[in-house]
Amino acid sequence: MLTVWDKRVWIALELSGLDYQYIEVDPYKKPKELMDVNPRGLVPALRDGDWGCYESTVLMEYVDDISQKKLLPQNPKAKAESRLWADHISRNIVPNFYRYLQAQEADKQAEHGREFEKQVNILMEAADLEGPFFTGSQISFVDVMVGPWILRCPRVLQPYRGWVPPTKESRFGRFIAALESEESILKTTSGAELYLDSYERYAENRPNTSQVAKAINEGRGLP
Ligand SMILES: N[C@@H](CCC(=O)N[C@@H](CS)C(=O)NCC(=O)O)C(=O)O
C-alpha cells in the first residue's frame, strides 16, 4: 500500500490505478509521520511499505515507474521533453506564483504578475496546438506537474491579486477548462474556502509563514 501526502503525487496515483491512501497533513505543523519520511518537513512525501521518499518530481517519476498506466511518454525524446517542461514548472512557474502572491507593493505585484504570466505562456507555447492538455487529448505528466498551480489561479491569485482569466477560446483558456473537468483533478481539489484560508498567510506575507515563503522572501528558489 502506498501512502502519499500532497496534491500532484495524489493526482498521479489516482490516474495510475494503484492501491494507495492519501493522508492530509499540515506541512506547517511538521507532524512526526511526515518528518519520518521527509526530514525536511515538506510535502509531497510518499511511503511504500517501509520505504519512504520525497520531492515532487522524484515521486511523480517513481509512481510512473511502478504503474502500468504511464503519464510520461515512452518515446525517450518525448519523455526528455516532458521532463524539461516539468523542470520549467518547478524552476519558473511555481516560484513566480509565490513571488506574485507574497509581493505587498502594487508595483512589485504587477511586476511578478507579468513574470508569472510570461512563464505560463512559455509553457503554453510549447504545448500541443490542439490540446487541450499539454501533449494532446489525454492528461499526462506535465499537466499533473502544473495542474494544481493552474487551479490556484482562479482560486487564489484572482481573489488576492486580481489575476485576470484568459479568454475561453485561447490555448490557456482551453487548458484551464480541460483541467477543471478532469476527474482525477476534481477528486483531489479542495473547496474554494480552504484555498482562500490556506493562502491568506502568503497573500499577507506574514512572518514565519513557511520554509517556502522564507526562501521566496530571501530571493531563493523553492526549498
Ligand atoms: N522541492 C520541493 C518543494 C516542496 C514544497 O515547497 N512543499 C510545500 C508545499 S507546496 C511545503 O511543504 N511547505 C511547507 C513549508 O514551507 O514549511 C518539491 O518539489 O517537492
Short mmCIF file of C-alpha atoms and ligand atoms in Angstrom, two decimals:
data_model
loop_
_atom_site.label_atom_id
_atom_site.label_comp_id
_atom_site.label_asym_id
_atom_site.label_seq_id
_atom_site.Cartn_x
_atom_site.Cartn_y
_atom_site.Cartn_z
CA MET A 1 0.00 0.00 0.00
CA LEU A 2 1.31 3.44 -0.94
CA THR A 3 0.75 6.37 1.37
CA VAL A 4 1.02 9.87 -0.01
CA TRP A 5 0.99 13.45 1.26
CA ASP A 6 0.24 16.27 -1.27
CA LYS A 7 -1.63 17.04 -4.49
CA ARG A 8 0.50 16.31 -7.55
CA VAL A 9 1.55 12.86 -6.45
CA TRP A 10 -2.02 12.23 -5.29
CA ILE A 11 -3.31 13.01 -8.81
CA ALA A 12 -0.63 10.75 -10.34
CA LEU A 13 -1.67 7.91 -8.03
CA GLU A 14 -5.33 8.49 -8.80
CA LEU A 15 -4.56 8.17 -12.53
CA SER A 16 -2.26 5.16 -12.02
CA GLY A 17 -4.96 2.79 -10.76
CA LEU A 18 -2.57 1.67 -7.96
CA ASP A 19 -3.83 0.98 -4.47
CA TYR A 20 -2.96 3.97 -2.26
CA GLN A 21 -4.09 6.09 0.64
CA TYR A 22 -3.92 9.87 0.83
CA ILE A 23 -3.13 11.45 4.18
CA GLU A 24 -3.85 15.12 4.71
CA VAL A 25 -1.16 16.74 6.85
CA ASP A 26 -0.48 20.33 7.77
CA PRO A 27 3.09 20.78 6.48
CA TYR A 28 3.42 23.92 8.62
CA LYS A 29 3.00 21.86 11.79
CA LYS A 30 5.55 19.24 10.64
CA PRO A 31 3.83 16.15 12.10
CA LYS A 32 6.07 13.21 13.02
CA GLU A 33 4.58 10.96 10.31
CA LEU A 34 5.78 13.47 7.69
CA MET A 35 9.18 14.10 9.34
CA ASP A 36 9.81 10.34 9.45
CA VAL A 37 9.62 10.22 5.66
CA ASN A 38 10.95 13.67 4.82
CA PRO A 39 13.30 15.16 7.45
CA ARG A 40 12.99 18.49 5.58
CA GLY A 41 9.34 18.57 6.65
CA LEU A 42 7.97 19.36 3.20
CA VAL A 43 5.20 17.77 1.18
CA PRO A 44 4.96 15.83 -1.06
CA ALA A 45 6.19 12.71 0.66
CA LEU A 46 5.36 9.11 -0.05
CA ARG A 47 5.69 5.83 1.79
CA ASP A 48 5.71 2.47 0.01
CA GLY A 49 5.81 -0.28 2.64
CA ASP A 50 8.66 0.57 4.99
CA TRP A 51 10.42 2.71 2.35
CA GLY A 52 9.78 6.41 2.02
CA CYS A 53 10.85 9.22 -0.31
CA TYR A 54 10.09 12.87 -1.14
CA GLU A 55 10.47 15.68 -3.77
CA SER A 56 7.62 16.20 -6.28
CA THR A 57 9.43 15.27 -9.47
CA VAL A 58 11.19 12.27 -7.95
CA LEU A 59 7.89 10.92 -6.61
CA MET A 60 6.00 11.60 -9.83
CA GLU A 61 8.61 9.56 -11.71
CA TYR A 62 8.55 6.80 -9.06
CA VAL A 63 4.78 6.43 -9.39
CA ASP A 64 5.15 6.30 -13.17
CA ASP A 65 7.87 3.62 -12.88
CA ILE A 66 5.73 1.28 -10.76
CA SER A 67 2.48 1.93 -12.64
CA GLN A 68 1.16 0.16 -15.77
CA LYS A 69 -0.58 3.36 -16.92
CA LYS A 70 2.21 5.75 -17.86
CA LEU A 71 1.98 9.51 -17.53
CA LEU A 72 5.39 10.08 -19.13
CA PRO A 73 5.62 9.39 -22.88
CA GLN A 74 7.51 6.15 -23.64
CA ASN A 75 9.49 7.57 -26.56
CA PRO A 76 12.83 8.69 -24.98
CA LYS A 77 12.90 12.06 -26.77
CA ALA A 78 9.28 12.88 -25.90
CA LYS A 79 10.00 11.71 -22.34
CA ALA A 80 13.00 14.04 -22.09
CA GLU A 81 10.82 16.93 -23.33
CA SER A 82 8.19 16.24 -20.66
CA ARG A 83 10.95 16.25 -18.03
CA LEU A 84 12.28 19.50 -19.46
CA TRP A 85 8.87 21.18 -19.09
CA ALA A 86 8.41 19.72 -15.61
CA ASP A 87 11.70 21.41 -14.74
CA HIS A 88 10.41 24.72 -16.16
CA ILE A 89 7.36 24.42 -13.90
CA SER A 90 9.45 23.80 -10.76
CA ARG A 91 12.09 26.37 -11.60
CA ASN A 92 9.99 29.19 -13.04
CA ILE A 93 6.22 28.80 -12.70
CA VAL A 94 5.90 27.75 -9.05
CA PRO A 95 8.45 30.24 -7.60
CA ASN A 96 6.83 33.08 -9.59
CA PHE A 97 3.42 32.08 -8.28
CA TYR A 98 4.72 32.69 -4.75
CA ARG A 99 6.60 35.91 -5.70
CA TYR A 100 3.36 37.27 -7.20
CA LEU A 101 1.29 36.27 -4.16
CA GLN A 102 3.77 37.38 -1.49
CA ALA A 103 4.52 40.78 -3.05
CA GLN A 104 2.94 43.56 -0.99
CA GLU A 105 3.62 46.74 -3.00
CA ALA A 106 1.42 47.35 -6.08
CA ASP A 107 4.39 47.79 -8.45
CA LYS A 108 6.01 44.53 -7.25
CA GLN A 109 2.71 42.69 -7.60
CA ALA A 110 2.39 43.96 -11.18
CA GLU A 111 6.00 43.02 -11.97
CA HIS A 112 5.74 39.49 -10.54
CA GLY A 113 2.28 39.05 -12.07
CA ARG A 114 3.78 39.79 -15.51
CA GLU A 115 6.64 37.36 -14.86
CA PHE A 116 4.23 34.62 -13.75
CA GLU A 117 2.12 35.17 -16.87
CA LYS A 118 5.24 35.10 -19.05
CA GLN A 119 6.40 31.76 -17.61
CA VAL A 120 2.93 30.21 -18.06
CA ASN A 121 2.85 31.49 -21.65
CA ILE A 122 6.25 29.88 -22.34
CA LEU A 123 4.76 26.56 -21.23
CA MET A 124 1.63 27.12 -23.33
CA GLU A 125 3.69 27.92 -26.41
CA ALA A 126 5.46 24.56 -26.03
CA ALA A 127 2.14 22.70 -25.70
CA ASP A 128 0.41 20.70 -28.43
CA LEU A 129 -1.57 23.20 -30.53
CA GLU A 130 -4.85 21.29 -30.39
CA GLY A 131 -4.54 20.09 -26.81
CA PRO A 132 -6.41 20.66 -24.69
CA PHE A 133 -3.75 19.04 -22.48
CA PHE A 134 -0.01 19.62 -22.83
CA THR A 135 0.79 16.71 -25.14
CA GLY A 136 -2.67 16.27 -26.69
CA SER A 137 -6.13 14.98 -25.83
CA GLN A 138 -5.06 12.95 -22.75
CA ILE A 139 -3.79 14.19 -19.41
CA SER A 140 -0.08 13.39 -18.92
CA PHE A 141 2.98 14.17 -16.76
CA VAL A 142 3.34 17.90 -17.46
CA ASP A 143 -0.38 18.53 -16.85
CA VAL A 144 -0.17 16.89 -13.44
CA MET A 145 3.01 18.80 -12.57
CA VAL A 146 1.42 22.18 -13.32
CA GLY A 147 -2.32 21.42 -12.80
CA PRO A 148 -2.65 22.24 -9.10
CA TRP A 149 -0.87 25.58 -9.65
CA ILE A 150 -3.13 26.49 -12.56
CA LEU A 151 -6.20 25.72 -10.45
CA ARG A 152 -4.81 28.14 -7.86
CA CYS A 153 -5.01 31.00 -10.40
CA PRO A 154 -8.80 31.45 -10.19
CA ARG A 155 -8.98 30.22 -6.58
CA VAL A 156 -6.07 32.19 -5.06
CA LEU A 157 -4.44 34.66 -7.47
CA GLN A 158 -7.74 36.08 -8.72
CA PRO A 159 -9.21 36.95 -5.30
CA TYR A 160 -5.90 38.06 -3.73
CA ARG A 161 -4.08 39.63 -6.69
CA GLY A 162 -6.71 40.40 -9.32
CA TRP A 163 -5.34 37.77 -11.74
CA VAL A 164 -7.34 38.09 -14.97
CA PRO A 165 -8.55 34.81 -16.55
CA PRO A 166 -7.67 34.25 -20.22
CA THR A 167 -10.43 34.10 -22.85
CA LYS A 168 -12.17 30.71 -23.08
CA GLU A 169 -11.02 30.20 -26.70
CA SER A 170 -7.31 30.89 -26.03
CA ARG A 171 -4.92 27.93 -25.67
CA PHE A 172 -4.52 28.73 -21.95
CA GLY A 173 -8.29 29.10 -21.52
CA ARG A 174 -8.87 25.68 -23.11
CA PHE A 175 -6.14 24.19 -20.91
CA ILE A 176 -7.80 25.55 -17.75
CA ALA A 177 -11.20 24.20 -18.86
CA ALA A 178 -9.67 20.75 -19.51
CA LEU A 179 -8.00 20.67 -16.08
CA GLU A 180 -11.21 21.87 -14.39
CA SER A 181 -13.19 18.98 -15.89
CA GLU A 182 -10.59 16.23 -15.42
CA GLU A 183 -11.91 13.70 -12.92
CA SER A 184 -8.58 12.92 -11.19
CA ILE A 185 -8.03 16.63 -10.59
CA LEU A 186 -11.55 17.34 -9.38
CA LYS A 187 -11.33 14.43 -6.96
CA THR A 188 -8.17 15.88 -5.39
CA THR A 189 -9.19 19.58 -5.32
CA SER A 190 -10.37 21.25 -2.11
CA GLY A 191 -13.24 23.71 -1.79
CA ALA A 192 -12.77 27.43 -2.56
CA GLU A 193 -12.81 28.44 1.13
CA LEU A 194 -9.90 26.18 2.02
CA TYR A 195 -7.80 27.69 -0.78
CA LEU A 196 -8.52 31.21 0.45
CA ASP A 197 -7.76 30.26 4.02
CA SER A 198 -4.55 28.33 3.25
CA TYR A 199 -3.05 31.08 1.10
CA GLU A 200 -4.05 34.11 3.17
CA ARG A 201 -0.75 33.92 5.11
CA TYR A 202 1.16 34.13 1.78
CA ALA A 203 -1.04 36.93 0.42
CA GLU A 204 -0.30 38.97 3.56
CA ASN A 205 3.33 37.77 3.59
CA ARG A 206 3.04 37.08 7.31
CA PRO A 207 6.32 36.44 9.14
CA ASN A 208 7.18 32.80 9.92
CA THR A 209 4.68 31.53 7.36
CA SER A 210 6.72 28.63 5.98
CA GLN A 211 10.06 27.49 4.58
CA VAL A 212 8.68 28.24 1.12
CA ALA A 213 7.69 31.83 1.99
CA LYS A 214 11.08 32.43 3.64
CA ALA A 215 13.01 31.13 0.64
CA ILE A 216 11.00 33.38 -1.70
CA ASN A 217 11.47 36.44 0.56
CA GLU A 218 15.22 35.77 0.56
CA GLY A 219 15.29 35.67 -3.24
CA ARG A 220 15.91 31.92 -3.45
CA GLY A 221 14.03 29.22 -5.35
CA LEU A 222 11.82 26.63 -3.64
CA PRO A 223 13.32 24.65 -0.75
N1 LIG B 1 11.32 20.99 -3.80
C1 LIG B 1 10.18 20.53 -3.08
C2 LIG B 1 9.36 21.70 -2.58
C3 LIG B 1 8.18 21.22 -1.79
C4 LIG B 1 7.36 22.35 -1.19
O1 LIG B 1 7.61 23.54 -1.44
N2 LIG B 1 6.34 21.99 -0.41
C5 LIG B 1 5.49 22.96 0.27
C6 LIG B 1 4.02 22.77 -0.10
S1 LIG B 1 3.73 23.03 -1.80
C7 LIG B 1 5.58 22.71 1.78
O2 LIG B 1 5.68 21.58 2.22
N3 LIG B 1 5.59 23.79 2.56
C8 LIG B 1 5.76 23.76 3.98
C9 LIG B 1 6.80 24.76 4.41
O3 LIG B 1 7.24 25.57 3.56
O4 LIG B 1 7.17 24.77 5.59
C10 LIG B 1 9.34 19.62 -4.00
O5 LIG B 1 9.18 19.96 -5.19
O6 LIG B 1 8.84 18.61 -3.54
#
